[in-house]
Amino acid sequence: MSEQTLRCSLTLADGSRRALTGLRSWELVRTDGDACDSFSVTADLPASGLGRLTEAVGFLAKHGGVRVFTGLIDEYELALDANGSALRVHGRGMGARLLDNQVVANVWHSAQLADILATYVTPYGLKASACALPAVTSFAVSSGNTCMQVVKGFCIHAGALVPRFDANGTLLISTARPSSGQTLRQSQLLSAVYRDCRYGVISRQTVLHTATGAVSEAFYPAFSARGGLRREVVSTGGSDLRAVWRTAQQRIDAAREDEFTLQATIAGSFFCEPGTILNVSLPKLGLSGGFNVRQVRSCCSEEGCLCTLTLFR
């Protein structure tokens, strides 16, 4: 590996940490909240074999002395083959705590962000850094919803935003995407693919309110102007605002995130933070300006270190 500055450690159930030595390869995936962060590392097999590995619950990684990942261990493997022995550890970011825990039904007559965090976030040992958001009236949580669905649903209804986790495992709730302070230049590219994907993009969204008979609609004129034609019809009943419910415009906006995407791979790792805006200057592809950073995948092996960015307009 060309970058040896990644230092990893495992957190045991009693809170102590154990350094993960002899790192051979690794992959760290950070996202803007649209999916769960994940990690996978391969290292030398500890001389003691299992040791206290059965007690390992958490994972930390630092690059150049800076925390780049905090997560939970889903599984580990002790491997033995013709190439020798190895330890492989896999897991997800701290969002796994919210994804893995379901809740019971509740209706908040006026849900405040503080109430949502106190009920669905902090009981799971998570910290949050949040901006001010308005209350959501008649916010309904169904039995079986995950904590992540509840928190994400509240944030979308209150501020049209998606929460994400930073490298320290803190839940971030912010109304704005800050600039990454970086520029992706053509000279840095190992490869790049720009996609104009029409599949799944909605030109007209219709919502039928079965309790009142009302109909609400939202349109995507730019997609229609270039020949796009896809109508989606959904229905909702009752006056409560369900955690998993999206308005007509929110459904169109969510589908648009997959319309224009750029995937770029460069040498190195940890080029920028997910959830930020990256300046792009790729004249050969006719691309310039700001792109939203959806995912940053950093990986390293004997072949070297690569960073793959997934961006959208």
mmCIF file of C-alpha atoms in Angstrom:
data_model
loop_
_atom_site.group_PDB
_atom_site.id
_atom_site.type_symbol
_atom_site.label_atom_id
_atom_site.label_comp_id
_atom_site.label_asym_id
_atom_site.label_seq_id
_atom_site.Cartn_x
_atom_site.Cartn_y
_atom_site.Cartn_z
ATOM 1 C CA MET A 1 0.000 0.000 0.000
ATOM 2 C CA SER A 2 1.279 3.453 -0.875
ATOM 3 C CA GLU A 3 -0.486 5.146 2.059
ATOM 4 C CA GLN A 4 0.467 3.734 5.442
ATOM 5 C CA THR A 5 -0.949 6.558 7.538
ATOM 6 C CA LEU A 6 -4.294 4.868 8.219
ATOM 7 C CA ARG A 7 -4.489 3.717 11.818
ATOM 8 C CA CYS A 8 -7.387 1.519 12.888
ATOM 9 C CA SER A 9 -8.563 0.312 16.271
ATOM 10 C CA LEU A 10 -11.376 -1.829 17.601
ATOM 11 C CA THR A 11 -13.514 -0.721 20.532
ATOM 12 C CA LEU A 12 -14.380 -3.485 22.974
ATOM 13 C CA ALA A 13 -17.620 -3.832 24.917
ATOM 14 C CA ASP A 14 -15.972 -2.433 28.066
ATOM 15 C CA GLY A 15 -14.930 0.736 26.215
ATOM 16 C CA SER A 16 -11.249 -0.147 25.853
ATOM 17 C CA ARG A 17 -9.553 -0.102 22.473
ATOM 18 C CA ARG A 18 -7.309 -2.503 20.661
ATOM 19 C CA ALA A 19 -5.073 -1.407 17.787
ATOM 20 C CA LEU A 20 -5.529 -3.257 14.518
ATOM 21 C CA THR A 21 -1.993 -3.928 13.301
ATOM 22 C CA GLY A 22 -0.567 -5.274 10.055
ATOM 23 C CA LEU A 23 -3.146 -3.587 7.858
ATOM 24 C CA ARG A 24 -3.158 -5.099 4.348
ATOM 25 C CA SER A 25 -6.122 -3.458 2.623
ATOM 26 C CA TRP A 26 -9.107 -1.303 3.499
ATOM 27 C CA GLU A 27 -12.214 0.352 2.106
ATOM 28 C CA LEU A 28 -14.101 3.173 3.842
ATOM 29 C CA VAL A 29 -17.355 4.451 2.349
ATOM 30 C CA ARG A 30 -18.900 7.680 3.626
ATOM 31 C CA THR A 31 -22.235 9.018 2.359
ATOM 32 C CA ASP A 32 -24.430 12.104 2.588
ATOM 33 C CA GLY A 33 -27.105 10.170 4.467
ATOM 34 C CA ASP A 34 -28.809 8.627 1.458
ATOM 35 C CA ALA A 35 -27.316 5.290 2.526
ATOM 36 C CA CYS A 36 -25.399 3.943 5.506
ATOM 37 C CA ASP A 37 -21.626 4.397 5.710
ATOM 38 C CA SER A 38 -19.586 1.177 5.633
ATOM 39 C CA PHE A 39 -16.087 -0.176 6.107
ATOM 40 C CA SER A 40 -14.055 -3.281 5.375
ATOM 41 C CA VAL A 41 -10.451 -3.900 6.466
ATOM 42 C CA THR A 42 -8.039 -6.805 6.136
ATOM 43 C CA ALA A 43 -5.112 -7.179 8.520
ATOM 44 C CA ASP A 44 -2.648 -9.730 9.827
ATOM 45 C CA LEU A 45 -4.219 -12.355 12.042
ATOM 46 C CA PRO A 46 -3.444 -11.581 15.688
ATOM 47 C CA ALA A 47 -0.855 -13.946 17.146
ATOM 48 C CA SER A 48 -3.313 -14.719 19.942
ATOM 49 C CA GLY A 49 -5.982 -15.808 17.453
ATOM 50 C CA LEU A 50 -9.456 -14.896 18.693
ATOM 51 C CA GLY A 51 -8.210 -13.175 21.834
ATOM 52 C CA ARG A 52 -10.832 -10.554 22.746
ATOM 53 C CA LEU A 53 -12.187 -10.198 19.218
ATOM 54 C CA THR A 54 -15.535 -11.609 20.318
ATOM 55 C CA GLU A 55 -15.913 -8.498 22.504
ATOM 56 C CA ALA A 56 -15.164 -6.034 19.689
ATOM 57 C CA VAL A 57 -18.180 -3.840 18.895
ATOM 58 C CA GLY A 58 -16.809 -0.609 17.419
ATOM 59 C CA PHE A 59 -14.322 0.548 14.792
ATOM 60 C CA LEU A 60 -12.271 3.742 14.544
ATOM 61 C CA ALA A 61 -9.951 4.907 11.774
ATOM 62 C CA LYS A 62 -7.565 7.859 11.627
ATOM 63 C CA HIS A 63 -5.669 9.113 8.592
ATOM 64 C CA GLY A 64 -2.730 11.368 9.236
ATOM 65 C CA GLY A 65 -3.935 11.738 12.818
ATOM 66 C CA VAL A 66 -7.450 12.875 11.780
ATOM 67 C CA ARG A 67 -10.544 10.747 12.453
ATOM 68 C CA VAL A 68 -11.993 9.582 9.141
ATOM 69 C CA PHE A 69 -14.461 6.888 10.259
ATOM 70 C CA THR A 70 -16.430 5.767 13.297
ATOM 71 C CA GLY A 71 -18.570 2.683 13.025
ATOM 72 C CA LEU A 72 -19.974 -0.558 14.358
ATOM 73 C CA ILE A 73 -18.695 -4.049 13.640
ATOM 74 C CA ASP A 74 -21.161 -6.311 11.844
ATOM 75 C CA GLU A 75 -18.839 -9.289 11.458
ATOM 76 C CA TYR A 76 -15.258 -10.447 11.424
ATOM 77 C CA GLU A 77 -13.575 -13.381 9.733
ATOM 78 C CA LEU A 78 -10.461 -15.374 10.514
ATOM 79 C CA ALA A 79 -9.217 -16.583 7.148
ATOM 80 C CA LEU A 80 -6.640 -19.241 6.328
ATOM 81 C CA ASP A 81 -5.668 -20.255 2.799
ATOM 82 C CA ALA A 82 -2.638 -20.830 0.564
ATOM 83 C CA ASN A 83 -1.642 -17.187 1.014
ATOM 84 C CA GLY A 84 -1.544 -17.476 4.787
ATOM 85 C CA SER A 85 -3.821 -16.182 7.529
ATOM 86 C CA ALA A 86 -5.721 -12.906 7.800
ATOM 87 C CA LEU A 87 -8.313 -11.039 9.840
ATOM 88 C CA ARG A 88 -11.164 -9.350 7.985
ATOM 89 C CA VAL A 89 -13.506 -6.924 9.733
ATOM 90 C CA HIS A 90 -16.661 -5.495 8.157
ATOM 91 C CA GLY A 91 -19.280 -3.070 9.417
ATOM 92 C CA ARG A 92 -21.276 0.115 9.017
ATOM 93 C CA GLY A 93 -21.242 3.682 10.232
ATOM 94 C CA MET A 94 -23.080 4.855 13.345
ATOM 95 C CA GLY A 95 -26.258 5.209 11.315
ATOM 96 C CA ALA A 96 -26.548 1.440 11.802
ATOM 97 C CA ARG A 97 -27.804 2.122 15.330
ATOM 98 C CA LEU A 98 -30.819 3.963 13.905
ATOM 99 C CA LEU A 99 -31.351 1.483 11.066
ATOM 100 C CA ASP A 100 -31.328 -1.553 13.345
ATOM 101 C CA ASN A 101 -33.856 -0.327 15.908
ATOM 102 C CA GLN A 102 -37.594 -0.191 15.288
ATOM 103 C CA VAL A 103 -40.120 1.865 17.220
ATOM 104 C CA VAL A 104 -43.724 1.637 18.389
ATOM 105 C CA ALA A 105 -46.512 3.772 16.972
ATOM 106 C CA ASN A 106 -46.903 7.336 18.160
ATOM 107 C CA VAL A 107 -48.480 10.576 16.951
ATOM 108 C CA TRP A 108 -46.793 13.836 17.860
ATOM 109 C CA HIS A 109 -49.324 16.672 17.826
ATOM 110 C CA SER A 110 -46.419 19.112 17.487
ATOM 111 C CA ALA A 111 -43.106 17.285 17.083
ATOM 112 C CA GLN A 112 -40.058 19.317 18.054
ATOM 113 C CA LEU A 113 -36.547 18.409 16.924
ATOM 114 C CA ALA A 114 -35.409 18.147 20.544
ATOM 115 C CA ASP A 115 -38.153 15.596 21.236
ATOM 116 C CA ILE A 116 -37.240 13.543 18.172
ATOM 117 C CA LEU A 117 -33.556 13.462 19.131
ATOM 118 C CA ALA A 118 -34.296 12.627 22.772
ATOM 119 C CA THR A 119 -36.622 9.777 21.793
ATOM 120 C CA TYR A 120 -34.974 8.238 18.745
ATOM 121 C CA VAL A 121 -31.280 9.232 18.791
ATOM 122 C CA THR A 122 -29.654 9.836 22.174
ATOM 123 C CA PRO A 123 -31.010 6.628 23.802
ATOM 124 C CA TYR A 124 -28.754 4.738 21.387
ATOM 125 C CA GLY A 125 -25.592 6.457 22.556
ATOM 126 C CA LEU A 126 -25.439 8.883 19.622
ATOM 127 C CA LYS A 127 -24.637 12.576 19.631
ATOM 128 C CA ALA A 128 -26.239 15.137 17.330
ATOM 129 C CA SER A 129 -25.302 18.553 15.958
ATOM 130 C CA ALA A 130 -28.430 20.216 14.672
ATOM 131 C CA CYS A 131 -29.633 23.483 13.217
ATOM 132 C CA ALA A 132 -32.963 25.011 14.212
ATOM 133 C CA LEU A 133 -35.970 23.416 12.543
ATOM 134 C CA PRO A 134 -39.677 24.219 12.875
ATOM 135 C CA ALA A 135 -42.077 21.833 14.576
ATOM 136 C CA VAL A 136 -43.993 19.286 12.506
ATOM 137 C CA THR A 137 -47.726 19.091 13.259
ATOM 138 C CA SER A 138 -49.475 15.702 13.510
ATOM 139 C CA PHE A 139 -46.260 13.775 12.889
ATOM 140 C CA ALA A 140 -47.166 10.083 12.838
ATOM 141 C CA VAL A 141 -44.786 7.225 13.549
ATOM 142 C CA SER A 142 -45.904 3.685 12.700
ATOM 143 C CA SER A 143 -44.925 0.553 14.591
ATOM 144 C CA GLY A 144 -42.041 -1.050 12.746
ATOM 145 C CA ASN A 145 -40.586 2.215 11.475
ATOM 146 C CA THR A 146 -36.862 2.373 12.142
ATOM 147 C CA CYS A 147 -35.372 5.222 14.135
ATOM 148 C CA MET A 148 -33.651 6.292 10.930
ATOM 149 C CA GLN A 149 -36.978 6.531 9.089
ATOM 150 C CA VAL A 150 -38.414 8.649 11.890
ATOM 151 C CA VAL A 151 -35.464 11.045 12.087
ATOM 152 C CA LYS A 152 -35.130 11.314 8.317
ATOM 153 C CA GLY A 153 -38.887 11.795 7.909
ATOM 154 C CA PHE A 154 -38.961 14.584 10.479
ATOM 155 C CA CYS A 155 -36.020 16.374 8.843
ATOM 156 C CA ILE A 156 -37.562 16.129 5.392
ATOM 157 C CA HIS A 157 -40.940 17.441 6.554
ATOM 158 C CA ALA A 158 -39.440 20.198 8.717
ATOM 159 C CA GLY A 159 -36.611 21.399 6.510
ATOM 160 C CA ALA A 160 -36.456 19.376 3.276
ATOM 161 C CA LEU A 161 -33.074 17.989 4.318
ATOM 162 C CA VAL A 162 -31.504 14.587 4.890
ATOM 163 C CA PRO A 163 -29.441 13.995 8.063
ATOM 164 C CA ARG A 164 -26.026 12.326 7.818
ATOM 165 C CA PHE A 165 -23.181 11.233 10.072
ATOM 166 C CA ASP A 166 -19.739 12.820 10.198
ATOM 167 C CA ALA A 167 -16.433 10.976 10.603
ATOM 168 C CA ASN A 168 -16.749 11.164 14.398
ATOM 169 C CA GLY A 169 -20.109 9.363 14.356
ATOM 170 C CA THR A 170 -22.113 12.503 15.161
ATOM 171 C CA LEU A 171 -25.522 12.942 13.535
ATOM 172 C CA LEU A 172 -25.480 16.143 11.482
ATOM 173 C CA ILE A 173 -28.694 18.006 10.730
ATOM 174 C CA SER A 174 -27.989 21.032 8.567
ATOM 175 C CA THR A 175 -30.074 23.060 6.122
ATOM 176 C CA ALA A 176 -27.165 23.853 3.799
ATOM 177 C CA ARG A 177 -24.436 21.946 1.978
ATOM 178 C CA PRO A 178 -21.150 23.773 2.614
ATOM 179 C CA SER A 179 -18.420 24.066 0.003
ATOM 180 C CA SER A 180 -15.811 21.331 0.194
ATOM 181 C CA GLY A 181 -13.122 23.892 -0.587
ATOM 182 C CA GLN A 182 -11.790 21.518 -3.253
ATOM 183 C CA THR A 183 -11.816 21.458 -7.047
ATOM 184 C CA LEU A 184 -11.886 18.243 -9.044
ATOM 185 C CA ARG A 185 -9.651 18.874 -12.074
ATOM 186 C CA GLN A 186 -9.250 16.890 -15.254
ATOM 187 C CA SER A 187 -5.540 16.317 -14.583
ATOM 188 C CA GLN A 188 -6.390 14.417 -11.398
ATOM 189 C CA LEU A 189 -8.665 11.855 -13.034
ATOM 190 C CA LEU A 190 -7.924 8.189 -13.425
ATOM 191 C CA SER A 191 -11.424 7.685 -14.806
ATOM 192 C CA ALA A 192 -14.787 9.427 -14.940
ATOM 193 C CA VAL A 193 -18.298 8.573 -16.066
ATOM 194 C CA TYR A 194 -21.074 11.143 -16.452
ATOM 195 C CA ARG A 195 -24.615 9.788 -16.681
ATOM 196 C CA ASP A 196 -27.832 11.309 -17.902
ATOM 197 C CA CYS A 197 -30.303 8.724 -16.575
ATOM 198 C CA ARG A 198 -33.979 9.226 -17.409
ATOM 199 C CA TYR A 199 -35.151 5.986 -15.778
ATOM 200 C CA GLY A 200 -37.120 6.723 -12.615
ATOM 201 C CA VAL A 201 -37.272 10.491 -13.143
ATOM 202 C CA ILE A 202 -40.819 11.790 -12.634
ATOM 203 C CA SER A 203 -42.374 14.395 -14.904
ATOM 204 C CA ARG A 204 -45.713 14.518 -13.064
ATOM 205 C CA GLN A 205 -46.493 13.413 -9.526
ATOM 206 C CA THR A 206 -50.118 13.063 -8.441
ATOM 207 C CA VAL A 207 -51.198 12.617 -4.839
ATOM 208 C CA LEU A 208 -54.770 11.521 -4.102
ATOM 209 C CA HIS A 209 -56.070 12.417 -0.637
ATOM 210 C CA THR A 210 -58.618 9.686 -0.047
ATOM 211 C CA ALA A 211 -60.079 11.228 3.121
ATOM 212 C CA THR A 212 -60.990 14.547 1.469
ATOM 213 C CA GLY A 213 -61.029 13.683 -2.226
ATOM 214 C CA ALA A 214 -58.463 16.412 -2.891
ATOM 215 C CA VAL A 215 -55.798 16.012 -5.544
ATOM 216 C CA SER A 216 -52.371 17.667 -5.389
ATOM 217 C CA GLU A 217 -49.768 17.581 -8.146
ATOM 218 C CA ALA A 218 -46.202 18.632 -8.852
ATOM 219 C CA PHE A 219 -44.416 18.846 -12.200
ATOM 220 C CA TYR A 220 -40.856 18.743 -13.542
ATOM 221 C CA PRO A 221 -41.117 21.002 -16.617
ATOM 222 C CA ALA A 222 -37.459 20.703 -17.686
ATOM 223 C CA PHE A 223 -37.738 16.928 -17.926
ATOM 224 C CA SER A 224 -41.001 17.178 -19.851
ATOM 225 C CA ALA A 225 -39.440 19.714 -22.237
ATOM 226 C CA ARG A 226 -36.799 17.212 -23.293
ATOM 227 C CA GLY A 227 -39.315 14.448 -23.935
ATOM 228 C CA GLY A 228 -39.591 12.928 -20.480
ATOM 229 C CA LEU A 229 -42.988 11.448 -19.698
ATOM 230 C CA ARG A 230 -43.530 9.538 -16.475
ATOM 231 C CA ARG A 231 -46.503 10.032 -14.199
ATOM 232 C CA GLU A 232 -46.598 8.555 -10.718
ATOM 233 C CA VAL A 233 -49.818 8.357 -8.710
ATOM 234 C CA VAL A 234 -49.965 7.669 -4.961
ATOM 235 C CA SER A 235 -52.716 7.991 -2.383
ATOM 236 C CA THR A 236 -52.819 8.937 1.269
ATOM 237 C CA GLY A 237 -55.561 8.970 3.841
ATOM 238 C CA GLY A 238 -56.103 10.694 7.154
ATOM 239 C CA SER A 239 -54.770 13.988 8.451
ATOM 240 C CA ASP A 240 -51.576 12.719 10.110
ATOM 241 C CA LEU A 241 -48.234 13.366 8.433
ATOM 242 C CA ARG A 242 -46.524 9.978 8.368
ATOM 243 C CA ALA A 243 -42.774 9.741 8.889
ATOM 244 C CA VAL A 244 -42.304 7.853 5.615
ATOM 245 C CA TRP A 245 -44.641 10.091 3.623
ATOM 246 C CA ARG A 246 -43.357 12.529 0.988
ATOM 247 C CA THR A 247 -45.211 15.355 -0.731
ATOM 248 C CA ALA A 248 -45.570 15.412 -4.502
ATOM 249 C CA GLN A 249 -42.718 17.906 -4.901
ATOM 250 C CA GLN A 250 -40.462 15.994 -2.497
ATOM 251 C CA ARG A 251 -40.981 12.826 -4.522
ATOM 252 C CA ILE A 252 -40.009 14.607 -7.739
ATOM 253 C CA ASP A 253 -36.951 16.170 -6.097
ATOM 254 C CA ALA A 254 -35.775 12.815 -4.728
ATOM 255 C CA ALA A 255 -36.070 11.152 -8.143
ATOM 256 C CA ARG A 256 -34.095 13.992 -9.764
ATOM 257 C CA GLU A 257 -30.998 13.189 -7.689
ATOM 258 C CA ASP A 258 -30.278 10.201 -9.958
ATOM 259 C CA GLU A 259 -30.828 12.109 -13.195
ATOM 260 C CA PHE A 260 -27.396 13.712 -13.706
ATOM 261 C CA THR A 261 -24.564 11.943 -11.875
ATOM 262 C CA LEU A 262 -20.792 11.930 -12.126
ATOM 263 C CA GLN A 263 -18.550 9.152 -10.849
ATOM 264 C CA ALA A 264 -14.867 10.057 -10.743
ATOM 265 C CA THR A 265 -11.843 8.107 -9.520
ATOM 266 C CA ILE A 266 -8.572 9.749 -8.524
ATOM 267 C CA ALA A 267 -5.372 8.590 -6.858
ATOM 268 C CA GLY A 268 -5.203 8.978 -3.085
ATOM 269 C CA SER A 269 -7.954 8.926 -0.491
ATOM 270 C CA PHE A 270 -10.383 11.116 1.473
ATOM 271 C CA PHE A 271 -10.488 13.839 -1.196
ATOM 272 C CA CYS A 272 -13.539 15.604 0.227
ATOM 273 C CA GLU A 273 -16.433 15.215 2.631
ATOM 274 C CA PRO A 274 -19.835 13.804 1.638
ATOM 275 C CA GLY A 275 -22.687 16.237 2.062
ATOM 276 C CA THR A 276 -20.631 19.118 0.645
ATOM 277 C CA ILE A 277 -20.492 20.863 -2.731
ATOM 278 C CA LEU A 278 -17.452 20.052 -4.865
ATOM 279 C CA ASN A 279 -16.304 22.358 -7.643
ATOM 280 C CA VAL A 280 -15.754 20.428 -10.881
ATOM 281 C CA SER A 281 -13.641 21.479 -13.870
ATOM 282 C CA LEU A 282 -13.702 18.781 -16.556
ATOM 283 C CA PRO A 283 -13.669 20.548 -19.940
ATOM 284 C CA LYS A 284 -13.351 17.331 -21.980
ATOM 285 C CA LEU A 285 -16.697 16.223 -20.574
ATOM 286 C CA GLY A 286 -18.140 19.716 -20.803
ATOM 287 C CA LEU A 287 -18.646 19.833 -17.040
ATOM 288 C CA SER A 288 -17.979 22.702 -14.679
ATOM 289 C CA GLY A 289 -19.442 24.189 -11.543
ATOM 290 C CA GLY A 290 -20.739 22.770 -8.283
ATOM 291 C CA PHE A 291 -21.762 19.149 -7.747
ATOM 292 C CA ASN A 292 -23.277 17.636 -4.609
ATOM 293 C CA VAL A 293 -21.062 14.973 -3.027
ATOM 294 C CA ARG A 294 -23.193 11.902 -2.367
ATOM 295 C CA GLN A 295 -20.523 9.322 -1.581
ATOM 296 C CA VAL A 296 -16.765 9.167 -1.014
ATOM 297 C CA ARG A 297 -15.243 5.699 -1.305
ATOM 298 C CA SER A 298 -11.600 5.470 -0.244
ATOM 299 C CA CYS A 299 -9.773 2.170 -0.638
ATOM 300 C CA CYS A 300 -6.199 0.971 -0.425
ATOM 301 C CA SER A 301 -4.391 -2.260 -1.272
ATOM 302 C CA GLU A 302 -1.061 -3.444 -2.642
ATOM 303 C CA GLU A 303 -1.993 -1.810 -5.955
ATOM 304 C CA GLY A 304 -2.274 1.617 -4.337
ATOM 305 C CA CYS A 305 -4.899 3.960 -2.935
ATOM 306 C CA LEU A 306 -7.931 5.221 -4.825
ATOM 307 C CA CYS A 307 -10.783 7.589 -4.055
ATOM 308 C CA THR A 308 -14.047 7.243 -5.980
ATOM 309 C CA LEU A 309 -16.509 10.125 -5.780
ATOM 310 C CA THR A 310 -20.205 9.861 -6.580
ATOM 311 C CA LEU A 311 -21.658 13.283 -7.350
ATOM 312 C CA PHE A 312 -24.971 14.662 -8.538
ATOM 313 C CA ARG A 313 -26.250 17.989 -9.816
#
